[in-house]
Coordinates of C-alpha atoms and ligand atoms in Angstrom, one line a residue:
M19 CA -153.1 -6.7 25.9
S20 CA -155.7 -4.0 25.9
N21 CA -159.2 -5.0 24.7
K22 CA -159.8 -1.6 23.2
K23 CA -161.2 -1.7 19.7
L24 CA -159.8 0.9 17.4
V25 CA -160.5 1.4 13.7
F26 CA -157.9 2.8 11.2
S27 CA -158.3 3.3 7.5
G28 CA -157.0 5.6 4.8
V29 CA -157.9 6.9 1.3
Q30 CA -155.3 8.2 -1.2
P31 CA -155.8 11.8 -2.4
T32 CA -155.2 10.7 -6.0
G33 CA -158.2 12.3 -7.7
N34 CA -162.0 12.1 -7.6
L35 CA -163.4 9.6 -5.2
H36 CA -165.7 7.2 -6.9
L37 CA -168.5 4.7 -6.3
G38 CA -165.9 1.9 -5.5
N39 CA -164.4 4.0 -2.7
Y40 CA -167.9 4.9 -1.5
L41 CA -169.4 1.3 -1.4
G42 CA -166.1 -0.5 -0.7
A43 CA -164.8 1.8 2.1
L44 CA -166.5 5.1 3.0
K45 CA -170.0 3.7 3.8
N46 CA -168.4 1.2 6.1
F47 CA -166.3 4.0 7.7
V48 CA -169.5 5.9 8.6
S49 CA -171.3 3.0 10.1
L50 CA -168.2 2.0 12.2
Q51 CA -168.0 5.5 13.6
K52 CA -171.2 4.7 15.5
E53 CA -169.7 1.7 17.3
M54 CA -166.0 2.2 17.8
E55 CA -163.3 4.8 18.1
C56 CA -162.1 5.6 14.5
I57 CA -159.1 7.2 12.9
Y58 CA -159.5 8.1 9.2
C59 CA -156.5 9.3 7.3
V60 CA -156.0 11.0 3.9
V61 CA -152.9 9.0 2.9
D62 CA -150.9 11.6 1.0
L63 CA -147.6 9.8 1.5
H64 CA -149.1 6.8 -0.3
A65 CA -150.3 9.0 -3.1
I66 CA -146.7 10.2 -4.0
T67 CA -145.5 6.6 -4.6
V68 CA -146.7 7.5 -8.1
F69 CA -145.8 11.1 -9.3
Q70 CA -148.4 13.7 -8.3
N71 CA -148.5 17.2 -9.6
P72 CA -147.9 19.2 -6.3
K73 CA -150.8 21.6 -6.9
N74 CA -153.2 18.7 -7.7
L75 CA -152.0 16.8 -4.6
Y76 CA -152.7 19.8 -2.4
D77 CA -156.2 20.2 -3.8
N78 CA -156.9 16.5 -3.7
V79 CA -156.0 16.3 0.0
L80 CA -158.7 18.9 0.7
E81 CA -161.2 17.3 -1.6
T82 CA -160.7 13.9 0.0
T83 CA -161.3 15.5 3.4
A84 CA -164.4 17.2 2.0
S85 CA -165.5 13.7 0.7
F86 CA -165.0 12.2 4.1
L87 CA -167.3 14.8 5.7
A88 CA -169.8 14.8 2.9
T89 CA -170.4 11.0 3.2
G90 CA -171.1 11.4 6.9
L91 CA -167.8 11.2 8.9
N92 CA -168.1 13.4 12.0
P93 CA -164.8 15.1 13.0
D94 CA -166.1 15.3 16.6
K95 CA -166.4 11.5 16.7
S96 CA -163.6 10.3 14.5
I97 CA -160.0 11.6 14.1
I98 CA -159.7 12.9 10.5
F99 CA -156.2 14.1 9.4
N100 CA -153.6 13.8 6.6
Q101 CA -150.8 11.2 7.0
S102 CA -147.8 13.5 6.2
S103 CA -148.7 15.8 9.1
V104 CA -147.9 13.0 11.7
S105 CA -144.3 12.2 11.1
G106 CA -144.6 9.0 13.1
H107 CA -146.0 7.2 10.0
A108 CA -142.7 7.7 8.2
E109 CA -140.6 6.8 11.2
L110 CA -142.5 3.6 12.0
A111 CA -142.5 2.7 8.3
W112 CA -138.7 2.8 8.3
I113 CA -138.5 0.5 11.3
L114 CA -141.0 -1.9 9.7
N115 CA -139.0 -1.8 6.4
C116 CA -136.4 -3.6 8.5
V117 CA -138.9 -6.1 9.9
S118 CA -140.7 -6.9 6.6
R119 CA -139.1 -9.3 4.1
I120 CA -138.4 -8.8 0.4
G121 CA -140.0 -12.2 -0.3
W122 CA -143.2 -11.0 1.2
L123 CA -143.2 -7.8 -0.9
N124 CA -142.4 -9.7 -4.0
R125 CA -145.8 -11.4 -3.7
M126 CA -147.9 -8.2 -3.7
T127 CA -150.1 -8.2 -6.8
Q128 CA -150.9 -4.5 -6.6
F129 CA -147.3 -3.6 -7.1
K130 CA -147.2 -5.9 -10.2
D131 CA -150.4 -4.2 -11.5
K132 CA -149.4 -0.6 -10.8
A133 CA -145.7 -0.9 -11.9
G134 CA -146.8 -2.4 -15.2
S135 CA -144.3 -4.1 -17.5
D136 CA -141.3 -2.0 -16.7
K137 CA -140.8 -2.6 -13.0
E138 CA -137.3 -1.2 -13.0
K139 CA -138.8 2.2 -13.5
A140 CA -141.3 2.1 -10.6
S141 CA -140.5 4.1 -7.5
V142 CA -139.0 2.3 -4.5
G143 CA -141.9 3.9 -2.6
L144 CA -144.4 2.0 -4.7
Y145 CA -142.6 -1.3 -3.9
I146 CA -142.5 -0.7 -0.1
Y147 CA -146.0 0.9 0.0
P148 CA -147.4 -2.1 2.0
N149 CA -144.9 -1.5 4.8
L150 CA -146.1 2.1 5.1
M151 CA -149.6 0.8 5.2
A152 CA -148.6 -1.5 8.1
A153 CA -147.0 1.5 9.8
D154 CA -150.3 3.5 9.4
I155 CA -152.3 0.8 11.2
L156 CA -149.8 -0.3 13.8
L157 CA -148.8 3.3 14.8
Y158 CA -152.2 3.6 16.5
K159 CA -152.3 -0.1 17.5
A160 CA -155.5 -0.3 15.5
T161 CA -157.5 -3.6 15.8
H162 CA -159.9 -3.2 12.8
V163 CA -159.3 -2.0 9.3
P164 CA -162.2 -1.4 6.9
V165 CA -161.0 -1.8 3.3
G166 CA -162.2 -2.9 -0.1
A167 CA -161.2 -6.5 -1.2
D168 CA -158.4 -5.0 -3.3
Q169 CA -156.5 -4.2 -0.1
K170 CA -156.9 -7.7 1.5
Q171 CA -153.4 -8.8 0.5
H172 CA -151.8 -5.7 2.0
L173 CA -153.6 -6.1 5.2
E174 CA -152.4 -9.7 5.5
L175 CA -148.9 -8.4 5.1
S176 CA -149.6 -5.9 8.0
R177 CA -150.6 -8.9 10.1
D178 CA -147.4 -10.8 9.2
I179 CA -145.3 -7.7 10.0
A180 CA -147.1 -7.2 13.4
Q181 CA -146.5 -10.8 14.3
K182 CA -142.9 -10.8 13.3
F183 CA -142.2 -7.6 15.2
N184 CA -143.9 -9.1 18.4
K185 CA -141.7 -12.2 17.9
D186 CA -138.4 -10.5 17.0
F187 CA -138.6 -8.1 19.9
N188 CA -140.0 -10.7 22.3
C189 CA -143.1 -8.6 23.1
K190 CA -146.1 -11.0 22.6
D191 CA -149.3 -9.0 22.0
F192 CA -147.4 -5.7 21.7
F193 CA -149.0 -4.9 18.4
P194 CA -152.6 -6.2 18.0
I195 CA -153.0 -8.3 14.9
P196 CA -155.4 -6.1 12.8
E197 CA -158.6 -7.6 11.5
P198 CA -159.8 -6.6 8.0
L199 CA -163.4 -5.5 7.7
I200 CA -164.3 -6.1 4.1
P201 CA -167.9 -5.5 2.9
K202 CA -169.4 -9.0 2.2
N203 CA -171.5 -8.4 -0.9
I204 CA -169.8 -5.6 -2.6
S205 CA -166.1 -5.9 -1.8
R206 CA -164.9 -4.9 -5.3
I207 CA -166.8 -2.6 -7.7
M208 CA -165.6 -3.1 -11.2
S209 CA -165.0 -0.6 -14.1
L210 CA -168.1 0.2 -16.1
R211 CA -166.1 -0.2 -19.3
D212 CA -164.2 -3.4 -18.5
A213 CA -165.4 -5.4 -15.5
T214 CA -162.2 -7.5 -15.3
K215 CA -160.6 -4.3 -13.8
K216 CA -161.6 -2.6 -10.6
M217 CA -163.2 0.9 -10.7
S218 CA -160.3 3.2 -10.1
K219 CA -159.4 6.9 -9.8
S220 CA -156.4 6.5 -12.1
E221 CA -158.2 4.7 -15.0
E222 CA -158.0 7.0 -18.0
S223 CA -161.6 6.9 -19.1
D224 CA -164.0 8.8 -16.9
Y225 CA -166.7 6.6 -18.3
S226 CA -165.2 3.7 -16.3
R227 CA -166.4 5.1 -13.0
I228 CA -169.1 7.1 -11.2
N229 CA -167.4 9.9 -9.3
L230 CA -169.0 11.2 -6.1
K231 CA -169.1 14.7 -7.8
D232 CA -170.9 13.5 -10.9
T233 CA -174.1 15.4 -11.8
A234 CA -177.3 13.5 -12.6
D235 CA -176.6 14.1 -16.2
D236 CA -173.1 12.5 -16.0
I237 CA -174.6 9.5 -14.1
N238 CA -177.3 9.0 -16.8
K239 CA -174.7 9.2 -19.6
K240 CA -172.2 6.9 -17.9
I241 CA -174.8 4.2 -17.0
K242 CA -176.3 4.3 -20.5
K243 CA -172.8 3.8 -22.0
A244 CA -171.8 1.1 -19.4
K245 CA -171.0 -2.3 -21.0
S246 CA -173.7 -4.9 -20.2
D247 CA -174.9 -7.8 -22.4
S248 CA -176.9 -8.1 -25.6
N249 CA -179.2 -10.9 -24.1
S250 CA -181.9 -10.2 -21.6
I251 CA -181.2 -10.6 -17.9
P252 CA -181.1 -14.3 -16.9
G253 CA -183.1 -15.7 -14.0
E254 CA -180.2 -17.1 -12.0
I255 CA -176.8 -15.7 -10.8
K256 CA -174.9 -18.7 -12.2
S257 CA -175.7 -17.7 -15.8
L258 CA -173.9 -14.4 -15.1
E259 CA -170.6 -16.1 -14.4
N260 CA -169.1 -15.2 -17.8
K261 CA -170.8 -11.8 -18.0
P262 CA -168.8 -9.7 -15.5
E263 CA -170.1 -6.3 -16.7
A264 CA -173.8 -7.4 -16.3
L265 CA -173.0 -8.9 -12.9
N266 CA -171.3 -5.7 -11.8
L267 CA -174.3 -3.5 -12.7
L268 CA -176.7 -5.9 -10.9
T269 CA -174.4 -6.1 -7.8
I270 CA -174.2 -2.3 -7.6
Y271 CA -178.0 -2.1 -7.9
S272 CA -178.5 -4.7 -5.3
E273 CA -176.2 -2.9 -2.9
L274 CA -177.8 0.5 -3.4
T275 CA -181.3 -0.9 -2.9
N276 CA -180.3 -3.1 0.1
K277 CA -181.7 -6.2 -1.6
S278 CA -179.9 -9.4 -2.1
L279 CA -178.4 -10.2 -5.5
E280 CA -180.7 -13.3 -5.7
K281 CA -183.8 -11.1 -5.2
I282 CA -182.6 -8.5 -7.8
V283 CA -181.9 -11.2 -10.4
S284 CA -185.2 -12.9 -9.9
E285 CA -187.1 -9.5 -10.1
M286 CA -185.2 -8.5 -13.2
A287 CA -185.3 -11.9 -15.0
G288 CA -186.3 -11.6 -18.7
K289 CA -186.0 -7.8 -18.8
E290 CA -183.6 -5.9 -21.0
Y291 CA -180.4 -4.3 -19.5
S292 CA -181.8 -0.9 -20.5
F293 CA -184.5 -1.5 -17.9
L294 CA -181.9 -2.2 -15.2
K295 CA -179.8 0.8 -16.3
A296 CA -182.7 3.2 -16.0
K297 CA -183.4 1.9 -12.4
L298 CA -179.8 1.9 -11.5
A299 CA -179.2 5.5 -12.7
E300 CA -182.3 6.6 -10.6
V301 CA -180.9 5.1 -7.4
L302 CA -177.4 6.3 -8.1
I303 CA -178.6 9.8 -8.7
S304 CA -180.6 9.8 -5.4
E305 CA -177.7 8.5 -3.3
I306 CA -174.6 10.1 -5.0
T307 CA -175.7 13.5 -6.1
P308 CA -176.4 14.9 -2.6
V309 CA -172.9 13.7 -1.6
G310 CA -171.4 15.5 -4.6
K311 CA -173.3 18.7 -3.8
E312 CA -172.1 18.6 -0.2
I313 CA -168.5 18.1 -1.4
Q314 CA -168.8 21.2 -3.7
K315 CA -170.2 23.2 -0.8
L316 CA -167.4 22.2 1.6
L317 CA -164.8 23.0 -1.0
K318 CA -165.9 26.6 -0.9
D319 CA -164.4 26.9 2.6
K320 CA -160.9 25.6 2.4
S321 CA -159.9 27.1 5.7
Y322 CA -162.6 25.1 7.4
L323 CA -161.2 21.9 5.9
K324 CA -157.7 22.8 6.9
K325 CA -158.9 23.4 10.5
I326 CA -160.5 19.9 10.6
L327 CA -157.2 18.4 9.4
K328 CA -155.2 20.4 12.0
K329 CA -157.5 19.4 14.9
G330 CA -157.3 15.7 13.7
T331 CA -153.5 15.9 13.4
E332 CA -153.2 17.1 17.0
K333 CA -155.3 14.2 18.3
A334 CA -153.5 11.6 16.1
N335 CA -150.1 12.9 17.2
I336 CA -150.8 12.4 20.8
I337 CA -151.6 8.6 20.3
A338 CA -148.7 8.2 17.8
E339 CA -146.1 9.8 20.0
E340 CA -147.1 7.7 23.0
N341 CA -146.9 4.5 21.0
L342 CA -143.7 5.5 19.2
K343 CA -142.0 6.0 22.6
N344 CA -142.7 2.3 23.4
I345 CA -141.8 1.1 19.9
R346 CA -138.4 2.9 20.0
E347 CA -137.8 1.3 23.4
K348 CA -138.6 -2.2 22.2
V349 CA -136.2 -1.8 19.2
G350 CA -133.4 -0.4 21.4
L351 CA -133.4 3.1 19.9
I352 CA -132.3 5.8 22.4
Ligands
AQP415 N1 -163.3 -0.5 -7.1 C1 -163.3 -0.6 -5.7 N2 -164.2 -1.4 -5.1 C2 -164.3 -1.5 -3.8 N3 -163.4 -0.8 -3.0 C3 -162.5 0.0 -3.5 N4 -161.6 0.8 -3.0 C4 -160.9 1.4 -4.0 N5 -161.4 1.0 -5.2 C5 -162.4 0.1 -4.9 C6 -161.3 1.0 -1.6 O1 -161.3 2.4 -1.3 C7 -160.4 2.6 -0.3 C8 -159.5 3.7 -0.6 O2 -158.7 3.3 -1.8 P1 -157.6 4.3 -2.2 O3 -158.1 5.4 -3.0 O4 -156.7 4.6 -1.1 O5 -156.7 3.3 -3.1 P2 -157.0 2.4 -4.3 O6 -157.5 1.1 -3.8 O7 -155.7 2.3 -5.1 O8 -158.1 3.2 -5.1 P3 -158.1 3.6 -6.6 O9 -159.3 4.3 -6.9 O10 -157.7 2.5 -7.5 O11 -156.9 4.7 -6.6 P4 -155.7 4.8 -7.6 O12 -156.3 4.7 -9.0 O13 -155.1 6.1 -7.3 O14 -154.8 3.6 -7.3 C9 -159.7 1.3 0.0 O15 -160.2 0.7 1.2 C10 -159.9 0.5 -1.2 O16 -160.0 -0.9 -0.9

């Protein structure tokens, strides 16, 4: 087996990227780019598992690409492309649909959350989404996958699929078993309105999230309105156990200031949440608004963004085709 480390991860073009995507995934993408070969994909085929207005989807693919670049991904170092432009993703997904088990998919909690109460009406694509995710990773024989904690279960399924393929086709170590890279302190950013739910692009209320394109004014308003607690900030983390909104705000602040949660809680002990909110809005504005401005600037030159995707597609296709040739051979396809 090759020892080459290779990173793969994707982001769905389903709307404005937000603070959860940024702290849970994109920041990690940028730092990994310094140490390893990386492939970052705008996963448009995942997006259409839930109906997308075609015009919005097209725009969102370009906007997600702009967000990749604005947060610091370098197209000369990392391969940046959109999933549907490399047909190998769909081909390998089909093969893996035949390796993966229905029982495994039935355990996926994201399907249960996204399909809601009427599962009969969910698309088949939404149900088999984790098999496509496995194909994305295994198509490049990626060894490391930076994701937020919400994707941990899907990644475990990718590992199971890789192991089963290697066993079924008697090719030990053919697919590396991909390792998740989940940020330790800030694996899941929660909604600003209801911290029992994760911050998400598809949540109806825009007040539930900080978008990367939000202005200073938007950020101030959203943080002011964010749910917290009527008591003052306690001196120890344990007392925050039943106060998820307060804990979420403190965790975001700790991440953005690079200080441990313990240190932040001890510094803020006894203060009102309005004090934390003012400080939090300040650091958010200084970290997020420059990214938003860069996204807006990049979006003015769509042909440049398309050129980046085209160049990335060419590079990705070379790796994908080489691996697919071997995969077809293992399966016995002529
Ligand atoms: N709230 C979050 N906290 C930490 N990480 C998060 N990620 C998403 N939300 C959070 C991570 O961002 C990467 C890209 O996610 P995605 O956009 O492809 O899919 P998602 O997880 O389904 O994100 P959303 O915002 O909830 O999108 P919608 O609403 O369209 O489903 C992933 O690594 C994810 O873990």
